């Protein structure tokens, strides 16, 4: 089972921090959600609040939080997004089933790179155009050792 890394990033306003928080309901499995908090520790708000495992977040300059959502442990994950200010939760277009992870927005916020694979070894560096939502494979280079 891959170890999920905690994530933390500054919101574009430089006053708030976006991070993953691990939770376990008394009658359910462990999950993790995306939260935002003022840098002084005040005003904690959950941006996601469900039974999924949300991890590996990145924030673009427009305030969109891109993250990996495990939909089936060890088998598949998707790239999702939510806004730090009121934008609703949305699934991003990806190349299909498999592990889609490590989202990284471009400096301008108009494109997103992520790693897409069908297993824990080789992966395809994939570019997602924000305006069209069309994913394109940039490189199919193997990325051995990613999960070690």
PDB file of C-alpha atoms in Angstrom, residues 11-133:
ATOM      1  CA  UNK A  11      -3.220  30.171  -0.400  1.00  0.00           C
ATOM      2  CA  UNK A  12      -2.552  32.903  -2.992  1.00  0.00           C
ATOM      3  CA  UNK A  13      -3.435  35.658  -0.486  1.00  0.00           C
ATOM      4  CA  UNK A  14      -0.426  34.639   1.647  1.00  0.00           C
ATOM      5  CA  UNK A  15      -2.604  34.809   4.762  1.00  0.00           C
ATOM      6  CA  UNK A  16      -4.073  31.293   4.777  1.00  0.00           C
ATOM      7  CA  UNK A  17      -2.690  27.769   4.580  1.00  0.00           C
ATOM      8  CA  UNK A  18      -4.264  24.833   2.740  1.00  0.00           C
ATOM      9  CA  UNK A  19      -3.471  21.365   4.072  1.00  0.00           C
ATOM     10  CA  UNK A  20      -4.667  17.777   4.367  1.00  0.00           C
ATOM     11  CA  UNK A  21      -6.204  16.610   7.609  1.00  0.00           C
ATOM     12  CA  UNK A  22      -6.597  12.962   8.566  1.00  0.00           C
ATOM     13  CA  UNK A  23      -9.924  11.978  10.093  1.00  0.00           C
ATOM     14  CA  UNK A  24     -11.651   8.844  11.285  1.00  0.00           C
ATOM     15  CA  UNK A  25     -15.325   8.704  12.042  1.00  0.00           C
ATOM     16  CA  UNK A  26     -16.249   6.436  14.944  1.00  0.00           C
ATOM     17  CA  UNK A  27     -17.998   3.970  12.653  1.00  0.00           C
ATOM     18  CA  UNK A  28     -15.894   4.263   9.500  1.00  0.00           C
ATOM     19  CA  UNK A  29     -12.504   4.028   7.856  1.00  0.00           C
ATOM     20  CA  UNK A  30      -9.728   6.595   7.975  1.00  0.00           C
ATOM     21  CA  UNK A  31     -10.116   9.374   5.420  1.00  0.00           C
ATOM     22  CA  UNK A  32      -8.405  12.655   4.731  1.00  0.00           C
ATOM     23  CA  UNK A  33      -9.843  15.967   3.674  1.00  0.00           C
ATOM     24  CA  UNK A  34      -8.601  19.309   2.405  1.00  0.00           C
ATOM     25  CA  UNK A  35      -8.793  22.187   4.901  1.00  0.00           C
ATOM     26  CA  UNK A  36      -7.839  25.851   4.978  1.00  0.00           C
ATOM     27  CA  UNK A  37      -6.882  27.895   8.023  1.00  0.00           C
ATOM     28  CA  UNK A  38      -5.627  31.417   8.722  1.00  0.00           C
ATOM     29  CA  UNK A  39      -1.857  31.492   9.300  1.00  0.00           C
ATOM     30  CA  UNK A  40      -2.522  32.468  12.943  1.00  0.00           C
ATOM     31  CA  UNK A  41      -4.548  29.261  13.501  1.00  0.00           C
ATOM     32  CA  UNK A  42      -8.000  30.848  13.351  1.00  0.00           C
ATOM     33  CA  UNK A  43     -10.933  30.047  11.079  1.00  0.00           C
ATOM     34  CA  UNK A  44     -10.456  26.394  10.160  1.00  0.00           C
ATOM     35  CA  UNK A  45     -12.714  25.404   7.239  1.00  0.00           C
ATOM     36  CA  UNK A  46     -12.970  21.984   5.572  1.00  0.00           C
ATOM     37  CA  UNK A  47     -13.003  22.346   1.785  1.00  0.00           C
ATOM     38  CA  UNK A  48     -13.800  18.643   1.388  1.00  0.00           C
ATOM     39  CA  UNK A  49     -15.723  16.600   3.933  1.00  0.00           C
ATOM     40  CA  UNK A  50     -16.397  13.004   2.938  1.00  0.00           C
ATOM     41  CA  UNK A  51     -15.124   9.446   3.278  1.00  0.00           C
ATOM     42  CA  UNK A  52     -12.516   9.656   0.497  1.00  0.00           C
ATOM     43  CA  UNK A  53      -8.767   9.991   0.918  1.00  0.00           C
ATOM     44  CA  UNK A  54      -7.731  13.399  -0.474  1.00  0.00           C
ATOM     45  CA  UNK A  55      -3.970  14.043  -0.673  1.00  0.00           C
ATOM     46  CA  UNK A  56      -1.055  15.532  -2.613  1.00  0.00           C
ATOM     47  CA  UNK A  57      -2.495  19.000  -3.043  1.00  0.00           C
ATOM     48  CA  UNK A  58      -1.182  21.977  -4.990  1.00  0.00           C
ATOM     49  CA  UNK A  59      -2.659  25.500  -5.129  1.00  0.00           C
ATOM     50  CA  UNK A  60      -2.558  27.728  -8.216  1.00  0.00           C
ATOM     51  CA  UNK A  61      -2.428  31.530  -8.186  1.00  0.00           C
ATOM     52  CA  UNK A  62      -6.178  31.742  -8.848  1.00  0.00           C
ATOM     53  CA  UNK A  63      -6.927  29.886  -5.605  1.00  0.00           C
ATOM     54  CA  UNK A  64      -7.817  26.524  -7.093  1.00  0.00           C
ATOM     55  CA  UNK A  65      -6.706  23.604  -4.938  1.00  0.00           C
ATOM     56  CA  UNK A  66      -5.819  20.592  -7.118  1.00  0.00           C
ATOM     57  CA  UNK A  67      -5.516  17.257  -5.341  1.00  0.00           C
ATOM     58  CA  UNK A  68      -5.469  13.484  -5.686  1.00  0.00           C
ATOM     59  CA  UNK A  69      -8.582  11.599  -4.526  1.00  0.00           C
ATOM     60  CA  UNK A  70      -8.221   7.881  -3.968  1.00  0.00           C
ATOM     61  CA  UNK A  71     -11.347   6.229  -5.288  1.00  0.00           C
ATOM     62  CA  UNK A  72     -10.172   2.659  -4.777  1.00  0.00           C
ATOM     63  CA  UNK A  73      -7.134   2.011  -2.564  1.00  0.00           C
ATOM     64  CA  UNK A  74      -4.139   0.746  -4.556  1.00  0.00           C
ATOM     65  CA  UNK A  75      -6.143   0.732  -7.795  1.00  0.00           C
ATOM     66  CA  UNK A  76      -7.319   4.152  -8.870  1.00  0.00           C
ATOM     67  CA  UNK A  77      -7.286   7.815  -8.052  1.00  0.00           C
ATOM     68  CA  UNK A  78      -8.525  10.929  -9.774  1.00  0.00           C
ATOM     69  CA  UNK A  79      -7.513  14.564  -9.895  1.00  0.00           C
ATOM     70  CA  UNK A  80     -10.087  16.885  -8.301  1.00  0.00           C
ATOM     71  CA  UNK A  81     -10.238  20.602  -7.607  1.00  0.00           C
ATOM     72  CA  UNK A  82     -11.906  22.920  -5.140  1.00  0.00           C
ATOM     73  CA  UNK A  83     -11.566  26.662  -4.627  1.00  0.00           C
ATOM     74  CA  UNK A  84     -10.181  28.296  -1.505  1.00  0.00           C
ATOM     75  CA  UNK A  85     -13.059  30.823  -1.677  1.00  0.00           C
ATOM     76  CA  UNK A  86     -16.387  29.383  -2.832  1.00  0.00           C
ATOM     77  CA  UNK A  87     -15.722  27.377  -5.952  1.00  0.00           C
ATOM     78  CA  UNK A  88     -17.459  24.028  -5.663  1.00  0.00           C
ATOM     79  CA  UNK A  89     -15.811  20.640  -5.772  1.00  0.00           C
ATOM     80  CA  UNK A  90     -15.192  19.323  -9.329  1.00  0.00           C
ATOM     81  CA  UNK A  91     -13.563  16.280 -10.868  1.00  0.00           C
ATOM     82  CA  UNK A  92     -10.920  17.179 -13.454  1.00  0.00           C
ATOM     83  CA  UNK A  93     -10.729  15.359 -16.790  1.00  0.00           C
ATOM     84  CA  UNK A  94      -8.055  12.649 -16.711  1.00  0.00           C
ATOM     85  CA  UNK A  95      -6.840   9.945 -19.054  1.00  0.00           C
ATOM     86  CA  UNK A  96      -9.099   7.293 -17.576  1.00  0.00           C
ATOM     87  CA  UNK A  97      -8.788   4.705 -14.863  1.00  0.00           C
ATOM     88  CA  UNK A  98      -5.549   4.158 -13.012  1.00  0.00           C
ATOM     89  CA  UNK A  99      -3.550   6.242 -10.587  1.00  0.00           C
ATOM     90  CA  UNK A 100      -3.662   9.959 -11.346  1.00  0.00           C
ATOM     91  CA  UNK A 101      -1.528  11.855  -8.876  1.00  0.00           C
ATOM     92  CA  UNK A 102       0.905  14.678  -8.075  1.00  0.00           C
ATOM     93  CA  UNK A 103      -1.035  17.577  -9.627  1.00  0.00           C
ATOM     94  CA  UNK A 104       1.103  20.648 -10.350  1.00  0.00           C
ATOM     95  CA  UNK A 105      -0.492  23.816 -11.768  1.00  0.00           C
ATOM     96  CA  UNK A 106       1.460  26.002 -14.182  1.00  0.00           C
ATOM     97  CA  UNK A 107       2.625  29.399 -12.889  1.00  0.00           C
ATOM     98  CA  UNK A 108      -0.132  31.101 -14.930  1.00  0.00           C
ATOM     99  CA  UNK A 109      -2.764  28.641 -13.659  1.00  0.00           C
ATOM    100  CA  UNK A 110      -3.942  27.773 -17.179  1.00  0.00           C
ATOM    101  CA  UNK A 111      -2.525  24.233 -17.306  1.00  0.00           C
ATOM    102  CA  UNK A 112      -2.030  21.328 -14.943  1.00  0.00           C
ATOM    103  CA  UNK A 113       0.627  18.607 -15.045  1.00  0.00           C
ATOM    104  CA  UNK A 114      -0.020  15.305 -13.308  1.00  0.00           C
ATOM    105  CA  UNK A 115       1.289  11.771 -13.350  1.00  0.00           C
ATOM    106  CA  UNK A 116      -1.038   9.136 -14.814  1.00  0.00           C
ATOM    107  CA  UNK A 117      -0.356   5.414 -14.604  1.00  0.00           C
ATOM    108  CA  UNK A 118      -2.056   2.057 -14.428  1.00  0.00           C
ATOM    109  CA  UNK A 119       0.136   0.788 -11.604  1.00  0.00           C
ATOM    110  CA  UNK A 120       2.872   1.679  -9.142  1.00  0.00           C
ATOM    111  CA  UNK A 121       5.795   1.747 -11.605  1.00  0.00           C
ATOM    112  CA  UNK A 122       5.853   3.543 -14.933  1.00  0.00           C
ATOM    113  CA  UNK A 123       3.839   6.673 -15.458  1.00  0.00           C
ATOM    114  CA  UNK A 124       2.861   9.189 -18.087  1.00  0.00           C
ATOM    115  CA  UNK A 125       3.452  12.875 -17.475  1.00  0.00           C
ATOM    116  CA  UNK A 126       0.147  14.384 -18.567  1.00  0.00           C
ATOM    117  CA  UNK A 127      -0.852  17.966 -19.348  1.00  0.00           C
ATOM    118  CA  UNK A 128      -4.418  19.146 -18.756  1.00  0.00           C
ATOM    119  CA  UNK A 129      -5.552  22.382 -20.410  1.00  0.00           C
ATOM    120  CA  UNK A 130      -7.709  24.284 -17.911  1.00  0.00           C
ATOM    121  CA  UNK A 131      -9.901  25.929 -20.560  1.00  0.00           C
ATOM    122  CA  UNK A 132     -10.701  22.819 -22.614  1.00  0.00           C
ATOM    123  CA  UNK A 133     -10.177  20.147 -19.965  1.00  0.00           C
TER     124      UNK A 133
END
